[in-house]
Coordinates of C-alpha atoms in Angstrom, one line a residue:
Chain C
M1 CA 56.3 -19.6 31.0
T2 CA 54.8 -16.3 29.9
D3 CA 51.6 -14.5 30.7
K4 CA 49.9 -15.8 27.6
P5 CA 46.9 -18.0 28.2
A6 CA 47.3 -21.7 28.5
A7 CA 45.6 -23.8 25.8
L8 CA 43.8 -25.9 28.5
L9 CA 40.8 -25.6 30.8
A10 CA 41.4 -25.0 34.5
L11 CA 39.7 -28.1 36.1
A12 CA 38.6 -27.9 39.7
A13 CA 37.8 -31.0 41.7
G14 CA 34.2 -31.2 42.8
A15 CA 33.4 -30.9 46.5
D16 CA 32.8 -34.6 47.1
D17 CA 36.0 -35.9 45.6
D18 CA 33.8 -38.1 43.5
G19 CA 35.6 -37.9 40.1
I20 CA 33.6 -34.9 39.0
F21 CA 35.7 -31.9 37.8
L22 CA 34.3 -28.4 37.0
A23 CA 35.5 -25.8 34.6
Q24 CA 34.4 -22.5 33.1
V25 CA 34.8 -22.0 29.3
P26 CA 37.0 -18.8 28.7
E27 CA 36.4 -17.1 25.4
P28 CA 40.1 -17.3 24.4
L29 CA 39.8 -21.2 24.3
C30 CA 36.9 -21.0 21.8
V31 CA 37.0 -21.1 18.0
G32 CA 34.5 -20.3 15.3
P33 CA 32.9 -17.1 14.0
P34 CA 31.9 -14.4 16.6
A35 CA 28.2 -15.3 16.5
H36 CA 29.0 -19.1 16.9
Q37 CA 32.0 -19.5 19.1
F38 CA 32.6 -22.9 20.7
L39 CA 35.1 -24.6 22.9
F40 CA 37.8 -26.2 20.7
G41 CA 37.3 -29.9 20.7
G42 CA 40.9 -30.9 21.5
I43 CA 40.7 -28.7 24.6
A44 CA 37.6 -30.6 25.7
L45 CA 39.3 -33.9 25.1
A46 CA 42.4 -32.7 27.0
A47 CA 40.2 -31.9 30.0
A48 CA 38.7 -35.4 29.9
I49 CA 42.2 -36.8 29.8
E50 CA 43.1 -34.8 32.9
A51 CA 39.9 -35.9 34.6
M52 CA 40.7 -39.6 33.9
E53 CA 44.3 -39.2 35.1
R54 CA 43.2 -37.4 38.3
R55 CA 40.5 -39.9 39.0
T56 CA 42.7 -42.9 38.5
G57 CA 46.1 -41.5 39.6
R58 CA 47.7 -43.1 36.6
P59 CA 48.8 -41.8 33.2
A60 CA 46.4 -42.1 30.2
L61 CA 47.1 -44.8 27.7
F62 CA 44.4 -43.8 25.2
A63 CA 41.3 -41.7 25.0
S64 CA 38.6 -41.7 22.4
A65 CA 36.1 -38.7 22.4
Q66 CA 32.8 -38.3 20.7
F67 CA 31.8 -34.6 20.2
L68 CA 28.0 -34.3 20.6
T69 CA 27.4 -30.6 20.7
W70 CA 29.1 -27.3 21.4
A71 CA 30.1 -25.7 24.7
R72 CA 30.0 -21.9 24.5
P73 CA 32.0 -19.1 26.1
G74 CA 31.0 -18.6 29.7
D75 CA 29.4 -22.1 30.1
T76 CA 30.1 -24.1 33.2
L77 CA 31.2 -27.6 32.4
S78 CA 31.4 -30.8 34.4
F79 CA 33.6 -33.8 33.6
D80 CA 32.4 -36.9 35.3
A81 CA 35.2 -39.6 35.3
E82 CA 34.0 -43.1 36.1
I83 CA 36.1 -46.2 36.4
V84 CA 34.2 -48.8 34.4
A85 CA 36.7 -51.7 34.6
D86 CA 39.5 -51.8 37.2
G87 CA 42.6 -53.9 37.2
R88 CA 46.1 -53.9 38.7
V89 CA 47.7 -52.7 35.6
V90 CA 45.0 -50.9 33.7
R91 CA 42.0 -48.8 34.9
Q92 CA 39.4 -48.3 32.2
C93 CA 37.4 -45.1 32.3
R94 CA 34.4 -43.3 30.8
V95 CA 34.1 -39.6 31.0
T96 CA 30.9 -37.7 30.4
G97 CA 31.3 -34.0 29.7
R98 CA 28.2 -32.0 30.5
C99 CA 27.1 -28.4 30.0
G100 CA 24.4 -28.1 32.6
Q101 CA 22.4 -31.3 32.3
L102 CA 23.3 -31.7 28.6
A103 CA 26.0 -34.2 27.7
F104 CA 28.3 -32.5 25.1
L105 CA 31.2 -35.0 25.2
H106 CA 31.6 -38.8 25.7
V107 CA 35.1 -40.2 26.2
Q108 CA 36.2 -43.8 26.6
G109 CA 39.8 -44.5 27.7
A110 CA 42.2 -46.3 29.9
C111 CA 45.0 -45.3 32.3
G112 CA 47.8 -47.3 33.8
G113 CA 50.5 -49.5 32.3
Q114 CA 53.7 -50.6 33.9
D115 CA 56.4 -48.3 35.0
A116 CA 59.0 -48.8 32.2
A117 CA 59.0 -46.3 29.5
I118 CA 57.7 -47.3 26.1
A119 CA 60.5 -47.5 23.6
R120 CA 59.5 -46.4 20.1
R121 CA 59.8 -49.2 17.6
D122 CA 60.4 -48.5 13.9
A123 CA 60.3 -44.7 14.4
A124 CA 59.7 -43.0 11.1
M125 CA 59.4 -39.3 11.6
P126 CA 59.0 -37.6 8.2
V127 CA 62.2 -35.9 7.1
V128 CA 61.6 -32.3 7.8
P129 CA 63.7 -29.3 9.0
P130 CA 63.8 -28.5 12.7
P131 CA 61.3 -25.9 14.0
D132 CA 63.8 -23.0 13.9
A133 CA 64.3 -23.6 10.2
C134 CA 60.6 -23.8 9.3
P135 CA 58.5 -20.7 8.5
G136 CA 56.0 -19.5 11.1
R137 CA 52.4 -19.5 9.7
S138 CA 49.4 -17.7 11.2
M139 CA 46.3 -19.8 11.6
A140 CA 44.2 -16.7 12.3
R141 CA 42.6 -16.8 8.9
R142 CA 42.5 -20.6 8.6
L143 CA 40.7 -21.2 11.9
S144 CA 40.5 -18.4 14.3
T145 CA 42.5 -15.7 15.9
N146 CA 42.0 -17.4 19.3
L147 CA 43.7 -20.7 18.4
N148 CA 46.5 -18.8 16.7
A149 CA 47.0 -16.8 20.0
L150 CA 47.2 -20.1 22.0
L151 CA 49.4 -22.2 19.6
E152 CA 52.4 -21.3 17.4
F153 CA 52.5 -23.1 14.1
R154 CA 55.5 -23.7 11.8
L155 CA 55.1 -25.3 8.4
A156 CA 57.4 -28.3 8.1
S157 CA 56.0 -29.9 4.9
G158 CA 53.0 -29.5 2.6
A159 CA 51.1 -26.2 2.4
I160 CA 48.7 -24.1 4.4
P161 CA 46.5 -21.8 2.3
D162 CA 47.1 -18.2 3.2
R163 CA 45.1 -16.5 0.4
A164 CA 41.5 -16.9 -0.6
D165 CA 42.6 -17.8 -4.2
W166 CA 45.1 -20.5 -3.1
S167 CA 44.9 -23.8 -4.9
G168 CA 46.9 -26.9 -4.2
P169 CA 47.5 -30.1 -6.2
G170 CA 45.7 -32.3 -3.7
G171 CA 46.9 -35.6 -2.3
V172 CA 49.7 -34.0 -0.2
D173 CA 50.3 -34.7 3.5
L174 CA 50.8 -31.8 5.9
A175 CA 53.3 -31.6 8.7
C176 CA 53.5 -28.7 11.2
W177 CA 55.7 -28.0 14.2
I178 CA 53.3 -26.8 17.0
R179 CA 53.9 -25.5 20.5
A180 CA 52.0 -23.6 23.2
R181 CA 52.7 -19.9 23.1
C182 CA 52.5 -19.7 26.9
G183 CA 55.7 -21.7 27.1
A184 CA 54.1 -24.8 28.7
P185 CA 56.1 -28.0 28.2
L186 CA 54.3 -30.7 26.2
D187 CA 52.1 -33.0 28.2
R188 CA 49.4 -35.5 27.2
R189 CA 46.7 -32.9 27.3
L190 CA 48.6 -30.6 24.9
L191 CA 49.1 -33.5 22.6
A192 CA 45.3 -34.0 22.5
V193 CA 44.9 -30.3 21.7
V194 CA 47.4 -30.5 18.9
A195 CA 45.9 -33.7 17.5
D196 CA 42.6 -31.9 17.0
C197 CA 44.2 -29.5 14.6
A198 CA 44.1 -32.3 12.0
F199 CA 41.5 -30.5 9.9
L200 CA 44.4 -28.4 8.7
A201 CA 45.4 -31.4 6.5
L202 CA 42.2 -31.2 4.5
D203 CA 43.2 -28.5 2.1
D204 CA 46.4 -30.2 1.0
A205 CA 44.7 -33.6 0.6
L206 CA 41.3 -32.7 -0.8
G207 CA 41.6 -29.2 -2.3
P208 CA 41.2 -25.7 -1.0
T209 CA 38.3 -24.3 1.1
T210 CA 37.4 -27.7 2.6
R211 CA 36.2 -27.3 6.2
G212 CA 35.6 -30.1 8.6
S213 CA 33.7 -30.6 11.8
S214 CA 35.2 -33.3 14.1
L215 CA 32.8 -36.1 15.0
D216 CA 35.4 -37.7 17.3
N217 CA 39.0 -37.8 18.1
A218 CA 41.0 -40.8 19.5
I219 CA 44.5 -40.5 20.8
R220 CA 46.9 -43.2 21.9
F221 CA 50.0 -42.3 23.9
V222 CA 53.3 -44.0 22.9
A223 CA 56.1 -42.3 24.8
P224 CA 56.2 -39.6 27.6
P225 CA 56.0 -36.1 26.1
V226 CA 59.2 -34.1 26.2
G227 CA 60.2 -30.6 25.1
E228 CA 57.9 -27.8 23.8
W229 CA 57.6 -28.5 20.1
V230 CA 55.7 -31.4 18.6
L231 CA 55.6 -32.3 14.9
A232 CA 52.0 -33.1 13.8
A233 CA 52.3 -35.3 10.7
M234 CA 48.8 -35.6 9.2
H235 CA 47.4 -37.9 6.5
V236 CA 43.8 -38.0 5.1
D237 CA 42.3 -41.4 4.4
G238 CA 39.3 -40.9 2.0
G239 CA 37.0 -38.0 1.8
E240 CA 34.4 -37.7 -0.8
N241 CA 31.0 -38.5 0.6
G242 CA 31.0 -35.6 3.0
I243 CA 33.2 -37.5 5.4
A244 CA 37.0 -37.7 5.9
H245 CA 39.2 -39.7 8.2
V246 CA 42.5 -38.1 9.3
A247 CA 45.4 -39.9 11.0
T248 CA 48.0 -37.8 12.9
R249 CA 51.3 -38.9 14.2
L250 CA 52.9 -36.7 16.9
F251 CA 56.7 -36.7 17.2
S252 CA 59.1 -34.9 19.6
E253 CA 61.7 -32.6 18.4
E254 CA 64.2 -35.5 18.7
G255 CA 62.0 -37.7 16.4
I256 CA 60.4 -39.9 19.1
L257 CA 56.9 -41.0 18.4
L258 CA 54.8 -39.6 21.3
A259 CA 51.3 -40.4 20.2
V260 CA 49.1 -41.5 17.3
A261 CA 45.6 -40.0 16.8
A262 CA 42.7 -40.5 14.4
Q263 CA 39.4 -38.7 13.8
T264 CA 36.4 -38.7 11.5
M265 CA 35.1 -35.4 10.2
R266 CA 32.1 -34.2 8.5
L267 CA 33.2 -32.0 5.5
R268 CA 31.6 -28.7 4.7
G269 CA 32.3 -27.0 1.3
Chain P
M1 CA 27.8 -69.7 0.9
T2 CA 28.5 -72.9 2.8
D3 CA 27.2 -74.5 5.9
K4 CA 30.2 -73.3 7.9
P5 CA 29.3 -71.0 10.8
A6 CA 29.2 -67.2 10.1
A7 CA 31.7 -65.1 12.1
L8 CA 28.9 -62.9 13.4
L9 CA 26.3 -63.0 16.2
A10 CA 22.7 -63.4 15.1
L11 CA 21.0 -60.2 16.4
A12 CA 17.3 -60.2 17.0
A13 CA 15.4 -56.9 17.4
G14 CA 13.8 -56.6 20.9
A15 CA 10.0 -56.7 21.2
D16 CA 9.6 -52.9 21.5
D17 CA 11.6 -51.8 18.5
D18 CA 13.5 -49.5 20.9
G19 CA 17.0 -50.0 19.6
I20 CA 17.7 -53.0 21.8
F21 CA 19.0 -56.1 20.0
L22 CA 19.5 -59.5 21.6
A23 CA 21.9 -62.4 20.9
Q24 CA 23.1 -65.6 22.3
V25 CA 26.8 -66.3 22.4
P26 CA 27.5 -69.6 20.5
E27 CA 30.7 -71.4 21.6
P28 CA 32.1 -71.4 18.0
L29 CA 32.4 -67.6 18.2
C30 CA 34.5 -67.7 21.3
V31 CA 38.3 -67.8 21.7
G32 CA 40.6 -68.5 24.6
P33 CA 41.5 -71.7 26.5
P34 CA 38.8 -74.2 27.2
A35 CA 38.4 -73.1 30.9
H36 CA 38.2 -69.5 29.9
Q37 CA 36.5 -69.1 26.6
F38 CA 35.1 -65.7 25.7
L39 CA 33.4 -64.0 22.8
F40 CA 35.9 -62.7 20.3
G41 CA 36.1 -58.9 20.7
G42 CA 35.8 -58.1 17.0
I43 CA 32.6 -60.1 16.9
A44 CA 31.1 -58.0 19.7
L45 CA 32.2 -54.8 18.0
A46 CA 30.6 -56.1 14.7
A47 CA 27.3 -56.7 16.6
A48 CA 27.4 -53.1 17.9
I49 CA 28.0 -51.8 14.4
E50 CA 25.0 -53.8 13.2
A51 CA 22.9 -52.4 16.1
M52 CA 23.9 -48.8 15.2
E53 CA 23.1 -49.4 11.5
R54 CA 19.7 -51.0 12.2
R55 CA 18.8 -48.3 14.8
T56 CA 19.7 -45.4 12.4
G57 CA 19.0 -47.0 9.0
R58 CA 22.3 -45.6 7.8
P59 CA 25.7 -47.1 7.2
A60 CA 28.3 -46.8 10.0
L61 CA 31.1 -44.2 9.5
F62 CA 33.2 -45.2 12.5
A63 CA 32.8 -47.2 15.7
S64 CA 35.1 -47.1 18.7
A65 CA 34.6 -50.0 21.2
Q66 CA 35.9 -50.3 24.8
F67 CA 36.1 -53.9 26.1
L68 CA 35.2 -54.0 29.8
T69 CA 34.9 -57.7 30.5
W70 CA 34.2 -61.0 28.9
A71 CA 31.0 -62.6 27.5
R72 CA 31.0 -66.4 27.8
P73 CA 29.5 -69.2 25.7
G74 CA 25.8 -69.4 26.2
D75 CA 25.4 -65.9 27.6
T76 CA 22.5 -63.8 26.5
L77 CA 23.6 -60.4 25.4
S78 CA 21.8 -57.2 24.7
F79 CA 23.0 -54.3 22.6
D80 CA 21.3 -51.0 23.3
A81 CA 21.8 -48.5 20.5
E82 CA 21.0 -44.9 21.4
I83 CA 21.1 -41.9 19.1
V84 CA 23.0 -39.3 21.2
A85 CA 23.2 -36.5 18.6
D86 CA 21.1 -36.4 15.5
G87 CA 21.5 -34.5 12.3
R88 CA 20.5 -34.6 8.7
V89 CA 23.8 -36.0 7.5
V90 CA 25.2 -37.8 10.5
R91 CA 23.5 -39.7 13.4
Q92 CA 25.8 -40.1 16.3
C93 CA 25.3 -43.3 18.5
R94 CA 26.3 -45.0 21.6
V95 CA 25.9 -48.7 22.1
T96 CA 26.0 -50.4 25.5
G97 CA 26.5 -54.2 25.3
R98 CA 25.2 -56.0 28.4
C99 CA 25.5 -59.5 29.7
G100 CA 22.5 -59.6 32.0
Q101 CA 22.7 -56.3 33.9
L102 CA 26.5 -56.0 33.5
A103 CA 27.9 -53.8 30.8
F104 CA 30.7 -55.7 29.0
L105 CA 31.1 -53.3 26.0
H106 CA 30.8 -49.6 25.3
V107 CA 30.8 -48.3 21.7
Q108 CA 30.8 -44.8 20.4
G109 CA 30.2 -44.2 16.7
A110 CA 28.3 -42.4 14.0
C111 CA 26.2 -43.4 11.0
G112 CA 25.3 -41.5 7.8
G113 CA 27.2 -39.5 5.3
Q114 CA 26.0 -38.4 1.9
D115 CA 25.2 -40.9 -0.9
A116 CA 28.3 -40.6 -3.1
A117 CA 30.9 -43.3 -2.7
I118 CA 34.1 -42.3 -1.0
A119 CA 37.0 -42.3 -3.4
R120 CA 40.2 -43.5 -1.9
R121 CA 42.9 -40.9 -2.0
D122 CA 46.6 -41.8 -2.0
A123 CA 45.9 -45.5 -1.9
A124 CA 49.0 -47.3 -0.7
M125 CA 48.3 -51.0 -0.4
P126 CA 51.5 -52.8 0.5
V127 CA 53.0 -54.7 -2.5
V128 CA 52.0 -58.3 -1.8
P129 CA 51.0 -61.3 -3.9
P130 CA 47.2 -61.9 -4.4
P131 CA 45.5 -64.3 -2.0
D132 CA 45.8 -67.3 -4.3
A133 CA 49.6 -66.9 -4.4
C134 CA 50.0 -66.6 -0.6
P135 CA 50.4 -69.7 1.7
G136 CA 47.5 -70.6 3.9
R137 CA 48.3 -70.5 7.6
S138 CA 46.4 -72.0 10.5
M139 CA 45.7 -69.8 13.4
A140 CA 44.6 -72.7 15.5
R141 CA 47.8 -72.7 17.5
R142 CA 48.3 -68.9 17.5
L143 CA 44.8 -68.1 18.9
S144 CA 42.2 -70.8 18.9
T145 CA 40.8 -73.5 16.8
N146 CA 37.5 -71.7 16.8
L147 CA 38.7 -68.5 15.1
N148 CA 40.6 -70.6 12.6
A149 CA 37.4 -72.4 11.8
L150 CA 35.6 -69.1 11.1
L151 CA 38.3 -67.3 9.2
E152 CA 40.8 -68.4 6.5
F153 CA 44.2 -66.7 6.8
R154 CA 46.9 -66.4 4.1
L155 CA 50.3 -64.9 4.9
A156 CA 51.0 -62.0 2.5
S157 CA 54.1 -60.5 4.2
G158 CA 55.9 -60.9 7.6
A159 CA 55.7 -64.1 9.5
I160 CA 53.3 -66.0 11.8
P161 CA 55.0 -68.2 14.3
D162 CA 54.1 -71.8 13.9
R163 CA 56.5 -73.5 16.2
A164 CA 57.1 -72.9 19.9
D165 CA 60.8 -72.3 19.2
W166 CA 60.1 -69.6 16.5
S167 CA 62.1 -66.4 16.8
G168 CA 61.8 -63.4 14.5
P169 CA 64.0 -60.4 14.1
G170 CA 61.4 -57.9 15.4
G171 CA 60.3 -54.6 13.9
V172 CA 58.5 -56.3 11.0
D173 CA 55.0 -55.5 9.8
L174 CA 52.5 -58.3 9.2
A175 CA 50.0 -58.5 6.3
C176 CA 47.5 -61.3 5.9
W177 CA 44.7 -61.9 3.4
I178 CA 41.6 -63.0 5.4
R179 CA 38.2 -64.2 4.5
A180 CA 35.2 -65.8 6.1
R181 CA 35.2 -69.6 5.6
C182 CA 31.4 -69.5 5.3
G183 CA 31.7 -67.7 2.0
A184 CA 30.0 -64.5 3.2
P185 CA 30.9 -61.4 1.2
L186 CA 32.8 -58.7 3.1
D187 CA 30.6 -56.2 5.0
R188 CA 31.4 -53.6 7.6
R189 CA 30.8 -56.1 10.4
L190 CA 33.3 -58.6 9.0
L191 CA 35.9 -55.8 8.6
A192 CA 35.5 -55.1 12.3
V193 CA 36.1 -58.8 13.1
V194 CA 39.2 -58.9 10.9
A195 CA 40.5 -55.7 12.4
D196 CA 40.5 -57.3 15.8
C197 CA 43.0 -59.9 14.6
A198 CA 45.7 -57.2 15.0
F199 CA 47.3 -59.0 17.9
L200 CA 48.8 -61.3 15.3
A201 CA 51.2 -58.4 14.5
L202 CA 52.8 -58.5 17.9
D203 CA 55.2 -61.4 17.3
D204 CA 56.8 -59.8 14.2
A205 CA 57.1 -56.4 15.8
L206 CA 58.0 -57.2 19.4
G207 CA 59.3 -60.8 19.4
P208 CA 57.8 -64.2 19.9
T209 CA 55.4 -65.4 22.5
T210 CA 53.9 -61.9 23.0
R211 CA 50.2 -62.1 23.8
G212 CA 47.9 -59.1 23.9
S213 CA 44.4 -58.4 25.4
S214 CA 42.5 -55.7 23.5
L215 CA 41.4 -52.7 25.6
D216 CA 39.6 -51.2 22.7
N217 CA 39.2 -51.2 19.0
A218 CA 38.2 -48.2 16.7
I219 CA 37.4 -48.7 13.1
R220 CA 36.8 -46.0 10.4
F221 CA 35.1 -47.0 7.2
V222 CA 36.6 -45.5 4.0
A223 CA 34.9 -47.3 1.1
P224 CA 32.1 -49.8 0.6
P225 CA 33.3 -53.4 1.2
V226 CA 33.6 -55.5 -1.9
G227 CA 34.6 -59.2 -2.5
E228 CA 35.5 -61.8 0.0
W229 CA 39.2 -61.4 0.7
V230 CA 40.5 -58.4 2.7
L231 CA 44.2 -57.6 3.2
A232 CA 44.9 -56.7 6.9
A233 CA 48.1 -54.7 6.9
M234 CA 49.2 -54.2 10.6
H235 CA 51.8 -52.0 12.2
V236 CA 52.7 -51.8 15.9
D237 CA 53.4 -48.4 17.4
G238 CA 55.3 -48.8 20.6
G239 CA 55.1 -51.7 23.1
E240 CA 57.4 -51.9 26.1
N241 CA 55.6 -50.8 29.2
G242 CA 53.1 -53.6 29.0
I243 CA 51.0 -51.7 26.4
A244 CA 51.1 -51.7 22.6
H245 CA 49.1 -49.8 20.0
V246 CA 48.4 -51.5 16.7
A247 CA 47.2 -49.8 13.5
T248 CA 45.5 -51.9 10.8
R249 CA 44.7 -50.8 7.3
L250 CA 42.2 -53.0 5.4
F251 CA 42.3 -53.3 1.6
S252 CA 40.1 -55.0 -0.9
E253 CA 41.6 -57.5 -3.3
E254 CA 41.7 -54.7 -5.9
G255 CA 43.8 -52.5 -3.6
I256 CA 41.1 -50.2 -2.4
L257 CA 41.4 -48.9 1.2
L258 CA 38.2 -50.1 2.9
A259 CA 38.8 -49.1 6.5
V260 CA 41.5 -48.1 9.0
A261 CA 41.5 -49.4 12.6
A262 CA 43.5 -48.8 15.7
Q263 CA 43.6 -50.5 19.1
T264 CA 45.4 -50.5 22.4
M265 CA 46.4 -53.8 24.0
R266 CA 47.7 -54.9 27.3
L267 CA 50.6 -57.2 26.7
R268 CA 51.1 -60.5 28.5
G269 CA 54.4 -62.4 28.3

């Protein structure tokens, strides 16, 4: 671990131990232009996953987030994790993220499962070089200097535009190795943060200068996270009426499928 | 169109035009053993999609449902569609499905988009024969006589167990052509119903006699539905700690990707 900031909110349990968790939004966890910085959506989803897991005492199985509006640097957030259906094996949850009284995030999910590890079936990691053999790429220009300071990106296949005059052929999938610069080992929260980087796949698939705002993000956990690096293999399904759907598969360095994620984005030219 | 029953609930707008829609649960839309029949989850999701679309006046972009408990034959249901974030291009929604006062369904979603049709990028329908060249398969044994009376299934690739002593090799994907027996053309609601048949993929992937209960179902619409037949191409990601995640891609008879769906299931031996 280093002294670099973690790519996660610090959640404090509320006084009443009632499933409400509180957090401040530090500016380093925000993205967007200086006049319009907002908490990165994947970090909000990660906080909701942590709230679900702390509320239920069980690991998350899946979490599906709907992003309603932005949380800003310095805002105080609450994450209210309710158990909406409870069973011996699975505890279903709903989390409402609020900024003051205003809901900015809705999350549906479930925690639990039996104790045995999930074995990956039919693993099909894309054939790419290991992280050490892939070129590092800055995301400072593509997204924000803040996200680039939190996460380290290495290009495994496809392309990431690094010049304003870049043009790609379109129809190409993108795969990146990603890890937290603070040295934190992978956990389910970090997988959610990484899964929300799927907008990076839009250039390769749809052409340069495409920007997307996430409407939602749904992540399903397949195997326990291990190691530091995760391969995010992204694929864009459709994208011409101002909407794109992106699917992301997340693999460990050993090629184990850790999670699958999907989100719908509104495109901006 | 025939006089066979539609695979959809009949939704009536509430008296106050306030986004609440009402429906009765007819027994033919229920599955499960006689002593424990319940409304098929995909039909509940389809009703929520219709409620979102009627509330917003716009087509659904995605819908993510969490199944909390069962609705029974004869129950009166309400679907309360709220607009939780509203914009010029996208109207975000939440739908609460209730049976009396009890919430049995939560749905998050969005409607809208711009007018141009989405062009499918990188279409990759599995290579399978057309519906007329595929064998019809009854699902009466595999699920229920009711679902089999609503939907016609033809096996395009993989296998569907039809004997108690069936054993498959595992690790195989399943693809079926499916249409409504009533002759209704495909629409987004029917795609949601079909997407919730993904439990059929469990046998091929994980071995025979695996049963699954859906915890959720999330569907993302890529292109406007056309025709009657839809190919449901299903793939199981993981499945050994009592949980499986299934991804389904839905294609038109012409090979156009219409929607992608994903769900998490609790497995029962």
